[in-house]
mmCIF file of C-alpha atoms and ligand atoms in Angstrom:
data_model
loop_
_atom_site.group_PDB
_atom_site.id
_atom_site.type_symbol
_atom_site.label_atom_id
_atom_site.label_comp_id
_atom_site.label_asym_id
_atom_site.label_seq_id
_atom_site.Cartn_x
_atom_site.Cartn_y
_atom_site.Cartn_z
ATOM 1 C CA MET A 1 45.172 -16.554 -16.015
ATOM 2 C CA THR A 2 43.162 -13.927 -14.202
ATOM 3 C CA THR A 3 40.075 -15.102 -12.459
ATOM 4 C CA VAL A 4 37.184 -12.677 -12.732
ATOM 5 C CA ARG A 5 34.955 -12.982 -9.722
ATOM 6 C CA GLN A 6 31.370 -12.480 -10.709
ATOM 7 C CA ALA A 7 28.700 -11.598 -8.215
ATOM 8 C CA ALA A 8 25.994 -14.229 -7.979
ATOM 9 C CA PRO A 9 22.970 -13.099 -9.957
ATOM 10 C CA ALA A 10 20.599 -11.252 -7.658
ATOM 11 C CA ALA A 11 17.491 -13.224 -6.807
ATOM 12 C CA ILE A 12 14.433 -12.005 -8.639
ATOM 13 C CA GLU A 13 11.057 -13.090 -7.306
ATOM 14 C CA ARG A 14 7.910 -13.161 -9.369
ATOM 15 C CA VAL A 15 4.334 -13.273 -8.117
ATOM 16 C CA THR A 16 1.387 -13.274 -10.503
ATOM 17 C CA ILE A 17 -1.975 -11.653 -9.925
ATOM 18 C CA GLU A 18 -4.386 -14.037 -11.613
ATOM 19 C CA LEU A 19 -7.166 -12.009 -13.206
ATOM 20 C CA GLY A 20 -7.754 -13.807 -16.515
ATOM 21 C CA GLU A 21 -6.636 -11.697 -19.450
ATOM 22 C CA ARG A 22 -5.805 -8.846 -17.041
ATOM 23 C CA SER A 23 -3.330 -11.006 -15.078
ATOM 24 C CA TYR A 24 -0.005 -9.325 -14.394
ATOM 25 C CA PRO A 25 3.346 -9.972 -12.793
ATOM 26 C CA ILE A 26 4.860 -8.416 -9.695
ATOM 27 C CA VAL A 27 8.601 -8.627 -10.176
ATOM 28 C CA ILE A 28 10.645 -8.072 -7.022
ATOM 29 C CA GLY A 29 14.412 -7.851 -6.726
ATOM 30 C CA PRO A 30 17.435 -5.796 -5.758
ATOM 31 C CA GLY A 31 18.720 -3.597 -8.583
ATOM 32 C CA LEU A 32 15.801 -4.166 -10.967
ATOM 33 C CA LEU A 33 15.951 -0.555 -12.140
ATOM 34 C CA GLY A 34 19.443 -1.318 -13.420
ATOM 35 C CA ASP A 35 18.216 -4.380 -15.287
ATOM 36 C CA THR A 36 17.313 -2.801 -18.616
ATOM 37 C CA ALA A 37 16.478 -6.116 -20.269
ATOM 38 C CA ALA A 38 14.005 -7.054 -17.530
ATOM 39 C CA VAL A 39 12.324 -3.651 -17.509
ATOM 40 C CA GLN A 40 12.098 -3.467 -21.286
ATOM 41 C CA SER A 41 10.508 -6.893 -21.509
ATOM 42 C CA LEU A 42 7.880 -5.882 -18.940
ATOM 43 C CA VAL A 43 6.959 -2.472 -20.358
ATOM 44 C CA THR A 44 5.668 -2.678 -23.900
ATOM 45 C CA ALA A 45 4.105 0.749 -24.614
ATOM 46 C CA ARG A 46 6.225 3.029 -26.806
ATOM 47 C CA ASP A 47 4.843 6.301 -25.470
ATOM 48 C CA LEU A 48 5.163 6.861 -21.752
ATOM 49 C CA LEU A 49 4.488 9.468 -19.104
ATOM 50 C CA ILE A 50 6.543 8.948 -15.963
ATOM 51 C CA VAL A 51 4.792 10.365 -12.894
ATOM 52 C CA THR A 52 7.020 10.942 -9.892
ATOM 53 C CA ASN A 53 7.649 13.506 -7.175
ATOM 54 C CA GLU A 54 10.339 15.992 -6.228
ATOM 55 C CA THR A 55 11.912 13.634 -3.653
ATOM 56 C CA VAL A 56 12.025 10.511 -5.795
ATOM 57 C CA ALA A 57 12.982 12.197 -9.086
ATOM 58 C CA PRO A 58 16.558 13.130 -8.073
ATOM 59 C CA LEU A 59 17.065 9.600 -6.712
ATOM 60 C CA TYR A 60 15.577 7.326 -9.348
ATOM 61 C CA LEU A 61 14.192 9.166 -12.376
ATOM 62 C CA GLU A 62 17.373 8.842 -14.413
ATOM 63 C CA ALA A 63 17.672 5.124 -13.609
ATOM 64 C CA ALA A 64 14.029 4.563 -14.573
ATOM 65 C CA GLN A 65 14.463 6.472 -17.839
ATOM 66 C CA ARG A 66 17.596 4.468 -18.653
ATOM 67 C CA ALA A 67 15.890 1.182 -17.812
ATOM 68 C CA LEU A 68 12.914 1.999 -20.012
ATOM 69 C CA GLY A 69 15.324 2.465 -22.882
ATOM 70 C CA PRO A 70 15.932 5.015 -25.613
ATOM 71 C CA GLY A 71 13.525 3.676 -28.220
ATOM 72 C CA ARG A 72 10.476 5.356 -26.690
ATOM 73 C CA ARG A 73 8.833 8.740 -26.450
ATOM 74 C CA THR A 74 9.009 9.489 -22.715
ATOM 75 C CA SER A 75 7.724 12.577 -20.889
ATOM 76 C CA THR A 76 7.817 13.235 -17.178
ATOM 77 C CA VAL A 77 5.710 15.063 -14.625
ATOM 78 C CA VAL A 78 7.242 15.790 -11.211
ATOM 79 C CA LEU A 79 4.639 16.494 -8.517
ATOM 80 C CA PRO A 80 5.115 17.990 -5.061
ATOM 81 C CA ASP A 81 5.735 15.407 -2.351
ATOM 82 C CA GLY A 82 3.244 14.431 0.305
ATOM 83 C CA GLU A 83 -0.139 13.004 1.228
ATOM 84 C CA THR A 84 -1.538 16.567 1.284
ATOM 85 C CA TYR A 85 -0.975 16.669 -2.480
ATOM 86 C CA LYS A 86 -2.945 13.476 -3.114
ATOM 87 C CA THR A 87 -5.685 15.585 -4.642
ATOM 88 C CA LEU A 88 -7.682 16.103 -7.799
ATOM 89 C CA GLU A 89 -5.503 19.175 -8.485
ATOM 90 C CA SER A 90 -2.405 16.974 -8.705
ATOM 91 C CA VAL A 91 -4.223 14.489 -10.931
ATOM 92 C CA SER A 92 -5.206 17.411 -13.115
ATOM 93 C CA ARG A 93 -1.500 18.160 -13.578
ATOM 94 C CA ILE A 94 -1.015 14.587 -14.779
ATOM 95 C CA PHE A 95 -3.857 15.033 -17.280
ATOM 96 C CA ASP A 96 -2.226 18.265 -18.505
ATOM 97 C CA ALA A 97 1.068 16.441 -19.021
ATOM 98 C CA LEU A 98 -0.675 13.629 -20.926
ATOM 99 C CA VAL A 99 -2.433 16.127 -23.178
ATOM 100 C CA ASP A 100 0.679 18.303 -23.650
ATOM 101 C CA ALA A 101 2.633 15.243 -24.765
ATOM 102 C CA ARG A 102 -0.232 14.326 -27.140
ATOM 103 C CA LEU A 103 -0.424 10.847 -25.652
ATOM 104 C CA ASN A 104 -3.095 8.514 -26.952
ATOM 105 C CA ARG A 105 -4.766 5.323 -25.852
ATOM 106 C CA ASP A 106 -1.715 3.203 -26.631
ATOM 107 C CA ALA A 107 0.432 5.199 -24.208
ATOM 108 C CA ALA A 108 1.131 4.135 -20.640
ATOM 109 C CA VAL A 109 1.685 5.951 -17.381
ATOM 110 C CA VAL A 110 4.619 4.873 -15.204
ATOM 111 C CA ALA A 111 4.189 5.512 -11.472
ATOM 112 C CA LEU A 112 7.638 5.961 -9.936
ATOM 113 C CA GLY A 113 7.363 6.530 -6.185
ATOM 114 C CA GLY A 114 5.420 5.557 -3.100
ATOM 115 C CA GLY A 115 1.739 4.917 -2.625
ATOM 116 C CA VAL A 116 0.749 8.542 -3.070
ATOM 117 C CA ILE A 117 2.260 8.692 -6.564
ATOM 118 C CA GLY A 118 0.999 5.191 -7.408
ATOM 119 C CA ASP A 119 -2.574 5.974 -6.359
ATOM 120 C CA MET A 120 -2.666 9.249 -8.305
ATOM 121 C CA ALA A 121 -0.893 7.992 -11.432
ATOM 122 C CA GLY A 122 -3.161 4.942 -11.471
ATOM 123 C CA PHE A 123 -6.261 7.099 -11.092
ATOM 124 C CA ALA A 124 -5.127 9.388 -13.927
ATOM 125 C CA ALA A 125 -4.504 6.310 -16.113
ATOM 126 C CA ALA A 126 -7.979 4.981 -15.235
ATOM 127 C CA CYS A 127 -9.614 8.211 -16.430
ATOM 128 C CA TYR A 128 -7.480 9.477 -19.310
ATOM 129 C CA GLN A 129 -9.234 8.700 -22.582
ATOM 130 C CA ARG A 130 -11.455 6.346 -20.521
ATOM 131 C CA GLY A 131 -8.501 4.253 -19.429
ATOM 132 C CA ILE A 132 -4.937 3.676 -20.539
ATOM 133 C CA ASP A 133 -2.278 1.267 -19.269
ATOM 134 C CA TYR A 134 -0.025 1.969 -16.346
ATOM 135 C CA VAL A 135 2.991 0.404 -14.739
ATOM 136 C CA GLN A 136 3.854 0.555 -11.059
ATOM 137 C CA MET A 137 7.474 1.155 -10.037
ATOM 138 C CA PRO A 138 7.034 1.323 -6.248
ATOM 139 C CA THR A 139 9.915 2.790 -4.232
ATOM 140 C CA THR A 140 8.593 2.551 -0.649
ATOM 141 C CA LEU A 141 8.117 -0.600 1.390
ATOM 142 C CA LEU A 142 4.435 0.211 1.794
ATOM 143 C CA ALA A 143 4.000 0.544 -1.964
ATOM 144 C CA GLN A 144 5.972 -2.650 -2.661
ATOM 145 C CA VAL A 145 3.902 -4.776 -0.265
ATOM 146 C CA ASP A 146 0.521 -3.167 -0.734
ATOM 147 C CA SER A 147 -0.478 -0.070 -2.669
ATOM 148 C CA SER A 148 1.134 -0.903 -6.035
ATOM 149 C CA VAL A 149 -0.669 -4.244 -6.119
ATOM 150 C CA GLY A 150 -4.364 -4.824 -6.697
ATOM 151 C CA GLY A 151 -5.592 -1.914 -8.783
ATOM 152 C CA LYS A 152 -7.080 0.428 -6.190
ATOM 153 C CA THR A 153 -6.414 4.014 -7.226
ATOM 154 C CA ALA A 154 -7.655 7.177 -5.538
ATOM 155 C CA VAL A 155 -7.220 10.710 -4.284
ATOM 156 C CA ASN A 156 -8.359 12.174 -0.969
ATOM 157 C CA HIS A 157 -11.261 14.518 -0.295
ATOM 158 C CA PRO A 158 -10.942 16.989 2.614
ATOM 159 C CA GLN A 159 -13.635 14.956 4.375
ATOM 160 C CA GLY A 160 -12.293 11.503 3.759
ATOM 161 C CA LYS A 161 -9.368 9.392 2.596
ATOM 162 C CA ASN A 162 -9.413 7.938 -0.907
ATOM 163 C CA LEU A 163 -13.045 8.975 -1.470
ATOM 164 C CA ILE A 164 -12.535 9.613 -5.186
ATOM 165 C CA GLY A 165 -11.033 6.758 -7.142
ATOM 166 C CA ALA A 166 -11.360 3.777 -9.436
ATOM 167 C CA PHE A 167 -10.368 0.154 -9.757
ATOM 168 C CA HIS A 168 -7.767 -0.070 -12.509
ATOM 169 C CA GLN A 169 -5.154 -2.821 -12.575
ATOM 170 C CA PRO A 170 -1.589 -2.045 -13.640
ATOM 171 C CA ARG A 171 0.115 -3.977 -16.460
ATOM 172 C CA CYS A 172 2.959 -4.945 -14.150
ATOM 173 C CA VAL A 173 4.654 -4.030 -10.902
ATOM 174 C CA ILE A 174 8.425 -3.591 -10.911
ATOM 175 C CA ALA A 175 9.691 -3.427 -7.315
ATOM 176 C CA ASP A 176 13.408 -2.689 -7.004
ATOM 177 C CA THR A 177 14.170 -3.465 -3.372
ATOM 178 C CA ARG A 178 17.449 -1.479 -3.552
ATOM 179 C CA THR A 179 15.364 1.694 -3.662
ATOM 180 C CA LEU A 180 14.458 0.997 -0.025
ATOM 181 C CA ASP A 181 18.066 1.821 0.919
ATOM 182 C CA THR A 182 17.266 5.538 0.708
ATOM 183 C CA LEU A 183 13.907 5.299 2.471
ATOM 184 C CA PRO A 184 13.768 7.226 5.769
ATOM 185 C CA VAL A 185 13.395 4.954 8.766
ATOM 186 C CA ARG A 186 9.952 6.285 9.674
ATOM 187 C CA GLU A 187 8.658 5.486 6.168
ATOM 188 C CA TYR A 188 10.229 2.027 6.255
ATOM 189 C CA ARG A 189 8.518 1.283 9.568
ATOM 190 C CA ALA A 190 5.191 2.488 8.185
ATOM 191 C CA GLY A 191 5.544 -0.164 5.473
ATOM 192 C CA LEU A 192 6.140 -2.825 8.111
ATOM 193 C CA ALA A 193 2.688 -2.063 9.541
ATOM 194 C CA GLU A 194 1.076 -3.373 6.344
ATOM 195 C CA VAL A 195 3.363 -6.419 6.456
ATOM 196 C CA VAL A 196 2.158 -7.231 9.992
ATOM 197 C CA LYS A 197 -1.396 -6.783 8.695
ATOM 198 C CA TYR A 198 -0.975 -9.728 6.287
ATOM 199 C CA GLY A 199 0.077 -12.008 9.114
ATOM 200 C CA LEU A 200 -2.805 -10.917 11.307
ATOM 201 C CA ILE A 201 -5.531 -11.260 8.685
ATOM 202 C CA TYR A 202 -4.427 -14.292 6.713
ATOM 203 C CA ASP A 203 -1.400 -16.225 7.789
ATOM 204 C CA ALA A 204 -0.564 -17.037 11.416
ATOM 205 C CA ALA A 205 2.645 -18.795 10.293
ATOM 206 C CA PHE A 206 3.774 -15.586 8.577
ATOM 207 C CA PHE A 207 3.031 -13.671 11.787
ATOM 208 C CA GLU A 208 5.245 -16.167 13.676
ATOM 209 C CA TRP A 209 7.979 -15.699 11.059
ATOM 210 C CA LEU A 210 7.768 -11.911 11.422
ATOM 211 C CA ASP A 211 7.984 -12.250 15.183
ATOM 212 C CA ALA A 212 11.076 -14.445 14.843
ATOM 213 C CA HIS A 213 12.751 -12.160 12.264
ATOM 214 C CA ALA A 214 11.719 -8.770 13.639
ATOM 215 C CA GLU A 215 15.308 -7.742 14.312
ATOM 216 C CA ALA A 216 16.475 -8.728 10.800
ATOM 217 C CA LEU A 217 13.599 -6.724 9.346
ATOM 218 C CA VAL A 218 14.368 -3.678 11.485
ATOM 219 C CA GLN A 219 17.984 -3.947 10.285
ATOM 220 C CA ARG A 220 16.689 -4.214 6.675
ATOM 221 C CA GLU A 221 18.570 -7.442 6.022
ATOM 222 C CA ASP A 222 18.124 -8.266 2.340
ATOM 223 C CA ALA A 223 16.939 -11.859 2.678
ATOM 224 C CA ALA A 224 14.375 -11.030 5.356
ATOM 225 C CA VAL A 225 13.073 -7.976 3.487
ATOM 226 C CA MET A 226 12.731 -9.939 0.228
ATOM 227 C CA ARG A 227 10.834 -12.714 1.971
ATOM 228 C CA ALA A 228 8.502 -10.274 3.733
ATOM 229 C CA ILE A 229 7.735 -8.482 0.461
ATOM 230 C CA ARG A 230 7.202 -11.689 -1.488
ATOM 231 C CA ARG A 231 4.883 -13.258 1.102
ATOM 232 C CA SER A 232 2.928 -10.008 1.454
ATOM 233 C CA CYS A 233 2.462 -9.820 -2.316
ATOM 234 C CA GLU A 234 1.453 -13.495 -2.492
ATOM 235 C CA ILE A 235 -1.237 -12.966 0.129
ATOM 236 C CA LYS A 236 -2.503 -9.806 -1.530
ATOM 237 C CA ALA A 237 -2.474 -11.574 -4.924
ATOM 238 C CA GLN A 238 -4.610 -14.428 -3.585
ATOM 239 C CA ILE A 239 -7.137 -12.085 -2.009
ATOM 240 C CA VAL A 240 -7.386 -9.779 -5.032
ATOM 241 C CA ALA A 241 -7.725 -12.731 -7.437
ATOM 242 C CA GLU A 242 -10.666 -13.983 -5.381
ATOM 243 C CA ASP A 243 -12.411 -10.644 -4.889
ATOM 244 C CA GLU A 244 -11.021 -7.938 -7.156
ATOM 245 C CA ARG A 245 -13.771 -5.375 -6.532
ATOM 246 C CA GLU A 246 -14.131 -5.856 -2.789
ATOM 247 C CA HIS A 247 -17.557 -7.439 -2.705
ATOM 248 C CA GLY A 248 -16.468 -9.440 0.334
ATOM 249 C CA LEU A 249 -13.105 -10.994 1.207
ATOM 250 C CA ARG A 250 -10.907 -8.134 -0.048
ATOM 251 C CA ALA A 251 -12.209 -5.861 2.692
ATOM 252 C CA ILE A 252 -10.084 -7.787 5.209
ATOM 253 C CA LEU A 253 -7.079 -5.979 3.695
ATOM 254 C CA ASN A 254 -8.459 -2.947 5.488
ATOM 255 C CA LEU A 255 -7.784 -4.242 8.990
ATOM 256 C CA GLY A 256 -7.244 -1.160 11.146
ATOM 257 C CA HIS A 257 -7.894 1.181 8.218
ATOM 258 C CA THR A 258 -11.318 2.486 9.290
ATOM 259 C CA PHE A 259 -9.862 3.573 12.632
ATOM 260 C CA GLY A 260 -6.684 4.666 10.852
ATOM 261 C CA HIS A 261 -8.492 6.805 8.280
ATOM 262 C CA ALA A 262 -10.223 8.638 11.153
ATOM 263 C CA ILE A 263 -6.781 9.342 12.651
ATOM 264 C CA GLU A 264 -5.370 10.576 9.329
ATOM 265 C CA THR A 265 -8.357 12.802 8.621
ATOM 266 C CA ALA A 266 -8.646 14.227 12.157
ATOM 267 C CA THR A 267 -4.958 15.062 12.440
ATOM 268 C CA GLY A 268 -4.695 16.487 8.913
ATOM 269 C CA TYR A 269 -3.264 14.348 6.111
ATOM 270 C CA GLY A 270 0.468 13.935 6.481
ATOM 271 C CA GLU A 271 0.976 14.305 10.220
ATOM 272 C CA TRP A 272 0.460 10.614 10.841
ATOM 273 C CA LEU A 273 1.863 8.450 8.052
ATOM 274 C CA HIS A 274 -0.698 6.096 6.559
ATOM 275 C CA GLY A 275 1.159 3.033 7.881
ATOM 276 C CA GLU A 276 1.422 4.561 11.356
ATOM 277 C CA ALA A 277 -2.315 5.244 11.435
ATOM 278 C CA VAL A 278 -2.940 1.672 10.279
ATOM 279 C CA ALA A 279 -0.707 0.363 13.091
ATOM 280 C CA ALA A 280 -2.651 2.260 15.768
ATOM 281 C CA GLY A 281 -5.896 1.304 14.002
ATOM 282 C CA MET A 282 -4.970 -2.388 14.084
ATOM 283 C CA VAL A 283 -4.469 -2.109 17.848
ATOM 284 C CA LEU A 284 -8.057 -0.822 18.159
ATOM 285 C CA ALA A 285 -9.368 -3.575 15.874
ATOM 286 C CA ALA A 286 -7.477 -6.226 17.863
ATOM 287 C CA ASP A 287 -8.704 -4.786 21.156
ATOM 288 C CA LEU A 288 -12.320 -4.772 19.967
ATOM 289 C CA SER A 289 -11.893 -8.358 18.733
ATOM 290 C CA THR A 290 -10.660 -9.312 22.205
ATOM 291 C CA ARG A 291 -13.482 -7.467 23.997
ATOM 292 C CA LEU A 292 -15.964 -9.336 21.796
ATOM 293 C CA GLY A 293 -14.448 -12.593 23.004
ATOM 294 C CA TRP A 294 -12.891 -13.593 19.670
ATOM 295 C CA LEU A 295 -9.171 -12.919 19.824
ATOM 296 C CA PRO A 296 -7.398 -14.202 22.947
ATOM 297 C CA ALA A 297 -5.945 -11.285 24.927
ATOM 298 C CA ALA A 298 -2.496 -12.910 24.718
ATOM 299 C CA ASP A 299 -2.621 -12.755 20.881
ATOM 300 C CA ARG A 300 -3.779 -9.128 20.940
ATOM 301 C CA ASP A 301 -0.837 -8.323 23.178
ATOM 302 C CA ARG A 302 1.604 -10.173 20.896
ATOM 303 C CA ALA A 303 0.368 -8.126 17.942
ATOM 304 C CA VAL A 304 0.816 -4.900 19.902
ATOM 305 C CA ARG A 305 4.319 -5.949 20.973
ATOM 306 C CA LEU A 306 5.389 -6.777 17.407
ATOM 307 C CA LEU A 307 4.180 -3.376 16.180
ATOM 308 C CA GLU A 308 6.121 -1.763 19.021
ATOM 309 C CA ARG A 309 9.268 -3.685 18.115
ATOM 310 C CA PHE A 310 8.912 -2.266 14.618
ATOM 311 C CA GLY A 311 8.884 1.207 16.181
ATOM 312 C CA LEU A 312 5.259 1.847 15.246
ATOM 313 C CA PRO A 313 2.770 3.888 17.290
ATOM 314 C CA VAL A 314 0.310 1.681 19.158
ATOM 315 C CA ALA A 315 -1.503 4.462 21.016
ATOM 316 C CA ALA A 316 -4.101 6.446 19.082
ATOM 317 C CA PRO A 317 -4.137 10.268 19.288
ATOM 318 C CA ARG A 318 -6.762 11.703 21.675
ATOM 319 C CA ILE A 319 -9.074 12.996 18.956
ATOM 320 C CA GLY A 320 -12.192 12.132 20.974
ATOM 321 C CA ALA A 321 -14.513 9.174 20.530
ATOM 322 C CA THR A 322 -17.321 11.300 19.049
ATOM 323 C CA GLN A 323 -15.189 12.819 16.308
ATOM 324 C CA ALA A 324 -13.595 9.467 15.588
ATOM 325 C CA ARG A 325 -17.003 7.782 15.191
ATOM 326 C CA GLU A 326 -18.175 10.583 12.902
ATOM 327 C CA LEU A 327 -15.112 10.301 10.669
ATOM 328 C CA MET A 328 -15.428 6.535 10.579
ATOM 329 C CA GLY A 329 -18.928 7.080 9.204
ATOM 330 C CA MET A 330 -17.345 8.516 6.021
ATOM 331 C CA ASP A 331 -15.513 5.245 5.443
ATOM 332 C CA LYS A 332 -16.259 3.309 2.276
ATOM 333 C CA LYS A 333 -17.179 0.299 4.377
ATOM 334 C CA VAL A 334 -20.453 1.889 5.499
ATOM 335 C CA LEU A 335 -23.258 -0.150 3.957
ATOM 336 C CA GLY A 336 -26.945 0.619 4.458
ATOM 337 C CA GLY A 337 -26.004 3.083 7.203
ATOM 338 C CA ARG A 338 -24.176 0.371 9.160
ATOM 339 C CA LEU A 339 -20.429 0.666 9.659
ATOM 340 C CA ARG A 340 -18.737 -2.634 8.863
ATOM 341 C CA LEU A 341 -15.498 -3.385 10.645
ATOM 342 C CA VAL A 342 -12.672 -5.787 9.946
ATOM 343 C CA LEU A 343 -12.109 -7.800 13.097
ATOM 344 C CA LEU A 344 -9.955 -10.779 14.045
ATOM 345 C CA ARG A 345 -11.620 -14.106 14.749
ATOM 346 C CA SER A 346 -8.185 -15.371 15.726
ATOM 347 C CA LEU A 347 -4.562 -14.628 14.883
ATOM 348 C CA GLY A 348 -4.357 -15.117 11.111
ATOM 349 C CA ALA A 349 -8.110 -14.982 10.420
ATOM 350 C CA ALA A 350 -10.053 -11.772 9.778
ATOM 351 C CA GLU A 351 -13.704 -11.190 9.038
ATOM 352 C CA VAL A 352 -15.819 -8.229 7.962
ATOM 353 C CA VAL A 353 -18.480 -7.771 10.606
ATOM 354 C CA ALA A 354 -21.606 -5.603 10.671
ATOM 355 C CA ASP A 355 -23.441 -7.065 13.662
ATOM 356 C CA TYR A 356 -20.864 -6.379 16.358
ATOM 357 C CA ASP A 357 -21.976 -5.071 19.738
ATOM 358 C CA ALA A 358 -22.207 -1.257 19.305
ATOM 359 C CA ASP A 359 -21.526 -0.731 23.026
ATOM 360 C CA ALA A 360 -18.242 -2.609 22.728
ATOM 361 C CA LEU A 361 -17.239 -0.331 19.837
ATOM 362 C CA ARG A 362 -18.134 2.755 21.875
ATOM 363 C CA GLU A 363 -16.056 1.480 24.789
ATOM 364 C CA VAL A 364 -13.058 0.872 22.535
ATOM 365 C CA LEU A 365 -13.354 4.320 20.937
ATOM 366 C CA GLU A 366 -13.571 5.974 24.359
ATOM 367 C CA ALA A 367 -10.682 3.947 25.736
ATOM 368 C CA HIS A 368 -8.338 4.730 22.835
ATOM 369 C CA PHE A 369 -9.475 8.105 21.451
ATOM 370 C CA GLY A 370 -10.642 9.685 24.720
HETATM 371 P P1 LIG B 1 4.375 8.164 0.079
HETATM 372 O O1 LIG B 1 4.042 7.844 -1.301
HETATM 373 O O2 LIG B 1 3.995 9.509 0.603
HETATM 374 O O3 LIG B 1 5.945 7.953 0.274
HETATM 375 C C1 LIG B 1 6.518 8.202 1.518
HETATM 376 C C2 LIG B 1 7.665 9.223 1.447
HETATM 377 O O4 LIG B 1 8.838 8.565 0.962
HETATM 378 C C3 LIG B 1 7.427 10.382 0.501
HETATM 379 O O5 LIG B 1 8.006 11.529 1.030
HETATM 380 C C4 LIG B 1 8.185 9.943 -0.761
HETATM 381 O O6 LIG B 1 8.544 11.004 -1.578
HETATM 382 C C5 LIG B 1 9.362 9.272 -0.153
HETATM 383 N N1 LIG B 1 10.020 8.253 -0.961
HETATM 384 C C6 LIG B 1 9.444 7.365 -1.807
HETATM 385 N N2 LIG B 1 10.353 6.480 -2.202
HETATM 386 C C7 LIG B 1 11.523 6.817 -1.635
HETATM 387 C C8 LIG B 1 12.817 6.257 -1.652
HETATM 388 N N3 LIG B 1 13.071 5.120 -2.289
HETATM 389 N N4 LIG B 1 13.815 6.879 -0.965
HETATM 390 C C9 LIG B 1 13.531 7.998 -0.239
HETATM 391 N N5 LIG B 1 12.314 8.564 -0.159
HETATM 392 C C10 LIG B 1 11.328 7.958 -0.840
HETATM 393 O O7 LIG B 1 3.747 7.106 1.109
HETATM 394 P P2 LIG B 1 3.550 5.521 1.052
HETATM 395 O O8 LIG B 1 3.630 5.077 2.446
HETATM 396 O O9 LIG B 1 4.386 4.890 0.019
HETATM 397 O O10 LIG B 1 2.036 5.376 0.546
HETATM 398 C C11 LIG B 1 0.965 5.851 1.319
HETATM 399 C C12 LIG B 1 -0.224 6.052 0.419
HETATM 400 O O11 LIG B 1 -0.604 4.803 -0.155
HETATM 401 C C13 LIG B 1 -1.436 6.592 1.122
HETATM 402 O O12 LIG B 1 -1.979 7.644 0.379
HETATM 403 C C14 LIG B 1 -2.386 5.407 1.153
HETATM 404 O O13 LIG B 1 -3.736 5.817 1.151
HETATM 405 C C15 LIG B 1 -2.008 4.687 -0.092
HETATM 406 N N6 LIG B 1 -2.345 3.258 -0.087
HETATM 407 C C16 LIG B 1 -2.986 2.765 -1.163
HETATM 408 C C17 LIG B 1 -3.294 1.417 -1.241
HETATM 409 C C18 LIG B 1 -3.939 0.856 -2.465
HETATM 410 O O14 LIG B 1 -4.324 -0.315 -2.446
HETATM 411 N N7 LIG B 1 -4.036 1.594 -3.531
HETATM 412 C C19 LIG B 1 -2.920 0.575 -0.188
HETATM 413 C C20 LIG B 1 -2.246 1.101 0.900
HETATM 414 C C21 LIG B 1 -1.956 2.462 0.947
HETATM 415 N N1 LIG B 2 -5.175 -1.767 0.743
HETATM 416 C C1 LIG B 2 -6.477 -2.333 0.602
HETATM 417 C C2 LIG B 2 -6.702 -3.029 -0.698
HETATM 418 O O1 LIG B 2 -5.898 -2.996 -1.593
HETATM 419 O O2 LIG B 2 -7.742 -3.579 -0.889
#
């Protein structure tokens, strides 16, 4: 008798975003795009527009089409790759494709790619015929731990990141962790910046775990990567369920982002990856938190060291404190003329603060931006 050795079934993790009747699952696992039954049970619309880009299409478009199954009417739009194309013009191309395919309100958009594709496809879905469904199929680490989850969609304006957008939750998130195998190392590291963010803002024990498993994560060991993605999604799910529209708590997800957006805008979108700018931005936020007497210097230094071990930039570009402050003024966290900042009360606890010492901010900007 021949013994057929069967591989153990790959672990599939499921996290739910609890938003009443708009609740949805995040399904995470290696090889999900090859699991036709799983994908078909998650995606119910018959008419679909897959939005992807010219880098991701040759890698995963065929697998996504196969997984979605033959019994549907599926069109595709392939956009140019890059943050510089995260524009209204690109979204307009998605609208054209929706109209050309005569898609109606019961159709759904499928975002196959990283955060740039997810943000644009989601925004197009939010607007087309006043809102149709969409599904996230994130293929970067950053998209799997952050941008595909939570319903923020947007495009950039030349004067500011993500200035034009909408809240629109996806129907589900299908994160095939095998797609990370083809992700360039710089992009993978950029995703790790957002993973570190979750530890810093919400979960000191997760930060400790990241510190202890940094090498396994750098080596992209399956078990460590799965755990990091699942815990990141759990934390984001809890925060979004509590404050979907960012009236308060959700803003802590933007640790380092106000500084980071200034870096991205000043250097021209695309030169610094979003995750890299967030890493350098988190160093500024941690440093300001320390100067204000909140975060012990030793914890700030641990955060900086972990980012360094992940190969992330911890020094901001010398764009000048004045320009940086000006660009930060375009951030969506300005309220009543006052720039609110996400700062760390301690490792694992963030707060949105408006009444910080303005001199301390100026000192930090001068120290890091020149
Ligand atoms: P990205 O979408 O530009 O993807 C990074 C690069 O990797 C691109 O060149 C892409 O084509 C390529 N790529 C994607 N998947 C690949 C794969 N599996 N193999 C090989 N190459 C692959 O960048 P990103 O880091 O995924 O996302 C950044 C964007 O996300 C920014 O625009 C940021 O503003 C946005 N964002 C949004 C939210 C949100 O809540 N909506 C949160 C965080 C970030
Ligand atoms: N990335 C910030 C948020 O989703 O709120």
